[in-house]
XYZ file of C-alpha atoms in Angstrom:
156
model
C -23.579 51.962 22.089
C -20.331 50.030 22.440
C -19.930 46.746 20.625
C -19.158 43.705 22.684
C -16.546 41.136 21.693
C -17.769 39.399 18.518
C -18.884 35.807 19.139
C -18.359 34.584 15.559
C -15.545 34.479 13.005
C -15.907 35.872 9.509
C -15.824 33.449 6.605
C -12.311 33.250 5.191
C -11.818 35.548 2.199
C -10.044 32.688 0.391
C -13.342 30.783 0.549
C -15.519 33.763 -0.416
C -13.572 35.069 -3.384
C -13.878 31.968 -5.626
C -17.599 31.863 -4.787
C -17.958 35.528 -5.731
C -16.209 34.855 -9.041
C -18.464 31.851 -9.734
C -21.540 33.978 -9.000
C -20.286 36.698 -11.326
C -19.807 34.122 -14.097
C -23.435 32.923 -13.917
C -25.589 33.866 -16.889
C -28.366 36.367 -16.309
C -30.957 36.347 -15.021
C -29.517 34.831 -11.851
C -32.001 33.212 -9.495
C -31.795 32.226 -5.833
C -31.480 28.565 -6.870
C -28.391 29.496 -8.902
C -26.704 30.918 -5.790
C -27.522 27.743 -3.864
C -26.135 25.635 -6.746
C -22.819 27.531 -6.635
C -22.521 26.644 -2.941
C -23.389 23.019 -3.603
C -20.787 22.704 -6.376
C -18.150 24.259 -4.080
C -19.104 21.958 -1.209
C -19.798 24.822 1.201
C -22.902 25.898 3.142
C -25.428 27.942 1.159
C -24.846 30.932 3.418
C -21.230 31.126 2.196
C -22.366 31.771 -1.384
C -24.905 34.340 -0.195
C -22.225 36.153 1.844
C -19.979 36.066 -1.245
C -22.844 37.629 -3.207
C -22.645 40.574 -0.818
C -19.069 41.111 -2.032
C -20.317 41.535 -5.607
C -22.795 44.444 -5.527
C -23.062 44.464 -9.327
C -24.144 40.808 -9.361
C -27.898 40.832 -8.853
C -30.305 37.976 -8.223
C -33.669 38.248 -9.945
C -36.448 39.369 -7.610
C -39.299 36.921 -7.187
C -41.212 38.390 -4.242
C -42.647 41.767 -3.244
C -40.356 42.077 -0.200
C -36.565 42.101 -0.107
C -34.557 41.492 3.047
C -31.130 43.115 2.750
C -28.718 41.450 5.157
C -25.381 42.965 6.110
C -22.611 40.504 5.286
C -19.684 42.731 6.171
C -18.686 43.121 9.782
C -22.043 41.652 10.826
C -20.528 38.251 10.059
C -18.785 38.623 13.411
C -22.227 38.738 15.036
C -23.703 35.747 13.207
C -24.869 37.156 9.870
C -23.975 33.958 7.989
C -25.968 31.836 10.413
C -28.887 34.250 10.121
C -28.711 34.064 6.348
C -28.986 30.280 6.520
C -31.964 30.576 8.878
C -33.593 33.169 6.606
C -33.087 30.893 3.596
C -34.856 28.118 5.508
C -37.683 30.488 6.460
C -37.980 31.646 2.848
C -38.218 28.071 1.578
C -40.798 27.142 4.224
C -42.973 30.155 3.435
C -42.812 29.478 -0.308
C -43.740 25.816 0.258
C -46.668 26.860 2.463
C -47.887 29.448 -0.077
C -47.257 32.275 2.414
C -45.880 35.741 1.810
C -42.164 35.234 1.126
C -39.183 37.466 0.435
C -36.008 37.765 -1.568
C -32.678 37.750 0.236
C -30.310 40.543 -0.791
C -26.863 40.320 0.843
C -25.103 43.648 1.291
C -21.450 44.379 2.042
C -22.333 46.821 4.827
C -25.429 48.594 6.099
C -23.411 51.005 8.307
C -25.139 50.117 11.567
C -22.367 48.063 13.180
C -23.348 49.111 16.692
C -26.634 47.212 16.217
C -25.217 44.080 14.561
C -26.383 41.906 12.995
C -28.607 44.148 10.935
C -30.936 43.875 7.989
C -33.294 46.110 6.075
C -36.701 45.051 4.809
C -37.601 46.783 1.561
C -41.378 46.954 1.351
C -43.707 48.425 -1.248
C -44.246 51.502 0.907
C -40.871 51.979 2.609
C -38.035 50.483 4.621
C -37.923 48.744 7.969
C -34.624 48.606 9.856
C -34.074 45.280 11.606
C -31.461 45.762 14.320
C -30.126 42.639 16.029
C -31.919 40.862 13.207
C -33.153 37.360 13.799
C -35.546 35.064 11.999
C -38.392 35.729 14.405
C -38.277 39.472 13.613
C -38.574 38.687 9.913
C -41.324 36.109 10.463
C -43.322 38.571 12.600
C -42.877 41.340 10.021
C -44.074 39.105 7.182
C -47.040 37.867 9.216
C -48.005 41.451 10.096
C -47.795 42.513 6.430
C -49.791 39.497 5.278
C -52.448 40.182 7.929
C -52.712 43.788 6.733
C -53.059 42.544 3.147
C -50.257 44.813 1.960
C -47.667 42.259 0.947
C -48.791 41.070 -2.438
C -49.708 37.523 -3.338
C -46.754 35.753 -1.701
C -45.049 34.896 -4.933
């Protein structure tokens, strides 16, 4: 498959690097709220801090949910990964508030599936699900299917 011309621009490295350093400086255990707070202090969208987290593979955010959604933040930025991260963060918050099965967001530098950008990987208790052309509705449908099957844990 040949990639089409990317419709988005990547976040400027000069914006990401200070965020990555601030994330690295956070005391452990780091939580999702800590990543959001770094963005707020820097005056940038939350997704910027999450993309920066993908640049720091040794900086881990504490898992809170039985499912992890790994989102490519490398070249996938050119196909809207940052916007998808923001939408996934909104979905995550809504599901937590509603007491539904939720997930942890795990930004990754690259998932090596550029021809299917933007991509994500859902890490489940019993395996992986590749999410090509990932959008929020794919993730919502996956979570709803897991919850209906009763295999996703208690939602928190």
